[in-house]
Amino acid sequence: MSTHRSTPQASHRPSPSRRPSRVGSPLGSPVSSPPRLSRPDVIARLRAAGCVFAEDEAELLLATARTPAALAAMVDRRIGGLPLEHVLGWAEFAGLRVAVAPGVFVPRRRTEFLVDQAVALGRRAARPAPGRTVVVDLCCGSGAVGAALGAALERVELYAADIEPAAVRCARRNVAAVGGAVYEGDLFAPLPAALRGRIDILVANVPYVPSEEVGLLPAEAREHEPLVALDGGADGLDVLRRVTAEAPRWLAPGGRLLVETGERQAERAVEAMAGDGLLPRVAVSDELCATVIIGTRPGPDPSDRP
């Protein structure tokens, strides 16, 4: 479970895939593969379908498709409205290639700011301590945030959880690659009880789109991502409030909760954290149009533990 996002943008240009080989017919006589769509053909079809970044998307599709038939099918799925990442089977996030699947929330680039904030805090918590930094990724979706934290931090004890079975299956591919474990269930419920009072870094990319605004999201999100990963309730903060209410019992003294939210929701999110006993502050990235609320459980900083 995660949140709303903008139309994905390709941020790199892989080299083109190799030319398809010839195959034999049932009678043994060689026949040529179907003509491969050219780069201009793919761009033209994507542009006609309204893809803003048609050139970048064309490069990714051409690089990923192994056969002319596969390329044609991928282009058809894309112009039919399937998110590019679902067509490719992966998304680029925080320098990683993260596996995604149909029906799973696609990580957005602005959430890299949440990762950056968590990495900075995680490195501070780990520096003086000989043990592992305990990191939990709630509402993990594909597990992109957890995977990015596991890759960036040393000596991490990593856990993730989501309520969507499809997301959990996808997250297990990504989080297991960095040594983490993924659980299926609602927020904290599936996590091992032994984590209570031990979590140093708790990230929760909760859904924060107000219910009445879900219909205004791009069709890619509305039609191909789970509603539970988008709809945050009347004011978009229902799930955030549930997380902040329980977080103090799970965080270690000095541990931090980090949640992404909308800029106009930041004040109410801060109030929710403060009301539940956390010490909140707001971090903003103008470049990524991202707002992250960071709440600290009062007590010794994790970096001060023996």
XYZ file of C-alpha atoms in Angstrom:
306
model
C 0.000 0.000 0.000
C 1.444 3.369 -0.801
C 0.071 6.524 -2.391
C -0.915 8.509 -5.474
C 1.733 9.489 -7.942
C 2.362 11.408 -11.108
C 2.812 9.905 -14.553
C 6.103 7.984 -14.528
C 9.073 9.555 -16.238
C 11.836 7.558 -17.861
C 15.134 8.822 -16.481
C 17.660 6.864 -18.463
C 18.110 5.452 -21.929
C 19.196 1.802 -22.060
C 20.960 0.595 -25.175
C 18.700 -1.006 -27.816
C 18.113 -4.733 -27.662
C 19.680 -7.007 -30.228
C 18.084 -7.704 -33.587
C 15.734 -10.733 -33.419
C 17.090 -13.955 -34.858
C 15.495 -16.076 -37.561
C 13.454 -19.090 -36.541
C 12.561 -22.275 -38.314
C 9.083 -23.153 -39.569
C 7.369 -26.450 -38.592
C 8.569 -27.902 -41.898
C 12.145 -26.923 -41.201
C 12.390 -24.106 -43.741
C 13.713 -20.841 -42.276
C 11.333 -17.910 -42.084
C 11.920 -14.374 -40.954
C 10.502 -12.999 -37.712
C 7.691 -10.460 -38.094
C 8.987 -6.974 -38.873
C 10.084 -5.167 -35.759
C 8.496 -1.826 -35.058
C 11.054 0.904 -35.685
C 11.892 3.543 -33.113
C 9.977 6.238 -35.079
C 6.981 3.877 -35.333
C 6.948 3.272 -31.585
C 7.341 6.975 -30.806
C 4.546 7.895 -33.200
C 2.148 5.367 -31.659
C 2.972 6.440 -28.120
C 2.672 10.123 -28.955
C -0.684 9.578 -30.660
C -1.895 7.864 -27.489
C -0.957 10.910 -25.410
C 2.305 9.726 -23.831
C 4.144 12.913 -22.886
C 7.556 11.241 -22.732
C 7.130 9.183 -25.902
C 10.809 9.227 -26.900
C 12.055 8.040 -23.510
C 9.352 5.396 -23.243
C 10.151 4.135 -26.734
C 13.793 3.603 -25.778
C 12.782 1.582 -22.726
C 10.325 -0.563 -24.652
C 12.796 -1.212 -27.472
C 15.498 -2.153 -24.961
C 13.239 -4.491 -22.984
C 11.365 -6.377 -25.700
C 13.173 -9.547 -26.800
C 11.193 -10.190 -29.975
C 9.209 -8.124 -32.503
C 6.008 -9.755 -31.252
C 6.861 -8.883 -27.647
C 7.563 -5.273 -28.614
C 4.259 -4.970 -30.464
C 2.399 -6.423 -27.470
C 4.153 -4.078 -25.055
C 3.362 -1.042 -27.183
C -0.276 -2.140 -27.392
C -0.491 -2.492 -23.614
C 1.086 0.907 -23.096
C -1.171 2.776 -25.523
C -4.064 0.916 -23.923
C -3.311 2.797 -20.713
C -1.268 0.315 -18.678
C 1.415 2.125 -16.639
C 4.806 1.960 -18.310
C 6.306 0.221 -15.267
C 3.679 -2.521 -15.409
C 4.456 -3.007 -19.095
C 8.205 -3.210 -18.451
C 7.913 -5.233 -15.225
C 10.159 -2.823 -13.332
C 10.521 0.766 -12.188
C 13.652 2.817 -11.643
C 13.685 4.110 -8.073
C 16.482 5.562 -5.966
C 19.083 4.097 -8.308
C 17.561 0.619 -8.219
C 15.567 -1.381 -10.746
C 12.561 -2.392 -8.654
C 10.257 -5.196 -9.799
C 6.609 -4.194 -10.184
C 3.604 -6.155 -11.383
C 0.077 -5.383 -12.635
C -2.172 -4.324 -9.792
C 0.749 -3.118 -7.650
C 1.321 0.521 -6.740
C 4.120 2.087 -8.810
C 6.773 3.978 -6.789
C 6.981 7.659 -7.663
C 10.139 9.664 -8.008
C 9.109 12.152 -5.307
C 9.217 9.347 -2.747
C 12.992 9.271 -3.221
C 12.980 12.303 -0.908
C 11.456 10.124 1.822
C 14.256 7.628 1.224
C 16.915 10.351 1.409
C 15.584 11.576 4.746
C 15.400 8.046 6.162
C 18.902 7.157 4.956
C 20.384 10.218 6.652
C 18.680 9.347 9.932
C 19.530 5.656 9.601
C 23.223 6.384 9.086
C 23.234 8.624 12.120
C 21.536 5.938 14.223
C 23.955 3.234 13.077
C 27.258 5.121 13.285
C 28.174 4.703 16.969
C 26.189 1.520 17.646
C 27.668 -1.938 17.109
C 24.265 -3.585 16.505
C 21.930 -3.445 13.542
C 19.626 -0.533 12.752
C 16.027 -1.774 12.803
C 14.101 -0.456 9.794
C 10.422 -1.081 8.987
C 8.636 -0.140 5.751
C 4.848 -0.010 6.284
C 2.387 0.269 3.380
C 5.341 -0.997 1.390
C 3.665 -1.638 -1.972
C 6.354 -3.064 -4.238
C 8.877 -2.746 -1.403
C 10.747 -0.001 -3.251
C 11.388 2.141 -0.169
C 12.497 -0.791 1.963
C 14.750 -2.111 -0.800
C 16.335 1.324 -1.246
C 16.988 1.631 2.502
C 18.392 -1.880 2.689
C 20.751 -1.108 -0.182
C 21.888 2.252 1.221
C 22.356 1.401 4.898
C 24.827 -0.961 6.510
C 23.981 -3.427 9.303
C 20.216 -3.225 8.781
C 17.514 -5.441 10.233
C 14.791 -4.838 7.639
C 11.055 -5.600 7.683
C 8.177 -4.564 5.403
C 4.419 -5.067 5.397
C 1.415 -4.435 3.163
C -2.236 -5.453 3.167
C -2.388 -6.249 -0.571
C -1.394 -9.842 -1.472
C -0.142 -8.824 -4.930
C 2.015 -6.111 -3.400
C 3.436 -8.548 -0.840
C 4.417 -11.016 -3.557
C 6.158 -8.241 -5.459
C 7.794 -6.779 -2.343
C 9.250 -10.147 -1.399
C 11.208 -10.135 -4.662
C 12.655 -6.693 -3.967
C 13.134 -6.732 -0.197
C 14.545 -10.259 -0.047
C 17.296 -9.116 -2.410
C 18.656 -6.890 0.382
C 18.072 -9.398 3.175
C 14.701 -8.181 4.451
C 11.446 -9.943 5.354
C 7.937 -9.025 4.142
C 4.654 -9.663 5.962
C 1.045 -9.528 4.761
C -1.498 -7.703 6.877
C -2.872 -4.373 8.045
C -0.187 -1.907 9.169
C 1.580 -3.155 12.339
C -0.633 -6.230 12.831
C 1.528 -8.773 10.942
C 4.881 -7.588 12.305
C 6.723 -9.750 14.851
C 5.777 -8.681 18.388
C 9.476 -8.646 19.263
C 9.838 -5.444 17.229
C 7.813 -3.427 19.747
C 9.989 -0.680 21.174
C 12.935 -1.572 18.892
C 12.330 0.227 15.595
C 14.883 2.925 14.802
C 13.514 4.012 11.409
C 9.833 3.511 10.547
C 8.814 4.652 7.059
C 5.162 4.627 6.034
C 4.278 5.713 2.513
C 0.599 5.858 3.402
C -2.200 6.684 0.956
C -3.015 10.380 1.303
C -5.314 11.288 -1.572
C -8.656 12.550 -0.185
C -11.472 10.220 -1.254
C -13.245 12.850 -3.333
C -10.048 13.533 -5.290
C -9.246 9.937 -6.268
C -11.371 10.382 -9.378
C -9.124 13.245 -10.454
C -6.005 11.076 -10.555
C -4.575 10.003 -13.932
C -6.341 6.981 -15.414
C -3.125 4.958 -15.055
C -3.428 5.191 -11.277
C -7.232 4.978 -10.980
C -7.595 1.952 -13.221
C -4.416 -0.040 -12.623
C -3.331 0.561 -9.020
C -5.210 -0.706 -5.946
C -7.635 1.780 -4.397
C -6.319 0.934 -0.935
C -2.957 2.368 -2.033
C -4.499 5.657 -3.145
C -7.511 6.577 -1.000
C -6.577 8.239 2.291
C -10.131 8.922 3.472
C -12.092 12.158 3.774
C -9.073 14.434 4.282
C -6.410 11.997 3.080
C -5.000 11.406 6.567
C -6.994 8.413 7.842
C -4.153 5.915 7.491
C -1.539 8.404 8.661
C -3.475 8.910 11.891
C -3.669 5.157 12.463
C 0.094 4.874 11.980
C 0.964 7.764 14.293
C -1.362 6.418 16.987
C 0.511 3.104 17.162
C 4.017 4.219 16.262
C 5.149 5.257 19.777
C 4.672 1.685 21.005
C 6.851 0.320 18.207
C 9.586 2.929 17.978
C 12.715 2.692 20.071
C 13.407 5.709 22.319
C 14.670 8.356 19.907
C 13.368 6.344 16.946
C 11.816 8.156 13.984
C 8.616 7.800 11.986
C 8.706 9.250 8.449
C 5.577 9.677 6.323
C 5.012 11.313 2.963
C 2.006 13.600 2.634
C 0.664 16.504 0.605
C 1.892 20.026 1.241
C -1.572 21.286 2.208
C -1.986 18.378 4.640
C 1.305 18.948 6.455
C -0.099 21.075 9.281
C -2.758 18.514 10.191
C -0.233 15.674 9.902
C 2.049 17.501 12.336
C -0.876 17.938 14.734
C -1.641 14.218 14.541
C 1.935 13.248 15.350
C 2.191 15.726 18.221
C -1.117 14.541 19.610
C 0.199 10.982 19.748
C 3.320 11.957 21.655
C 5.845 12.276 18.820
C 8.035 15.329 18.242
C 7.312 16.364 14.627
C 9.167 18.372 12.036
C 8.568 18.967 8.340
C 11.042 18.370 5.504
C 10.277 19.695 2.012
C 11.841 19.197 -1.419
C 10.819 21.876 -3.904
C 12.606 20.003 -6.682
C 10.553 16.817 -6.188
C 7.403 18.548 -4.880
C 7.651 16.266 -1.853
C 6.681 16.780 1.781
C 7.809 14.414 4.544
C 6.740 14.615 8.182
C 9.285 13.203 10.637
C 8.183 12.325 14.145
C 10.632 11.363 16.885
C 9.721 9.299 19.921
C 11.056 11.198 22.968
C 14.012 9.533 24.595
C 17.714 9.013 23.969
C 18.707 9.293 20.334
C 19.394 5.826 18.812
C 22.915 7.028 17.997
C 23.552 7.488 21.715
C 22.800 3.879 22.646
C 25.733 1.804 23.949
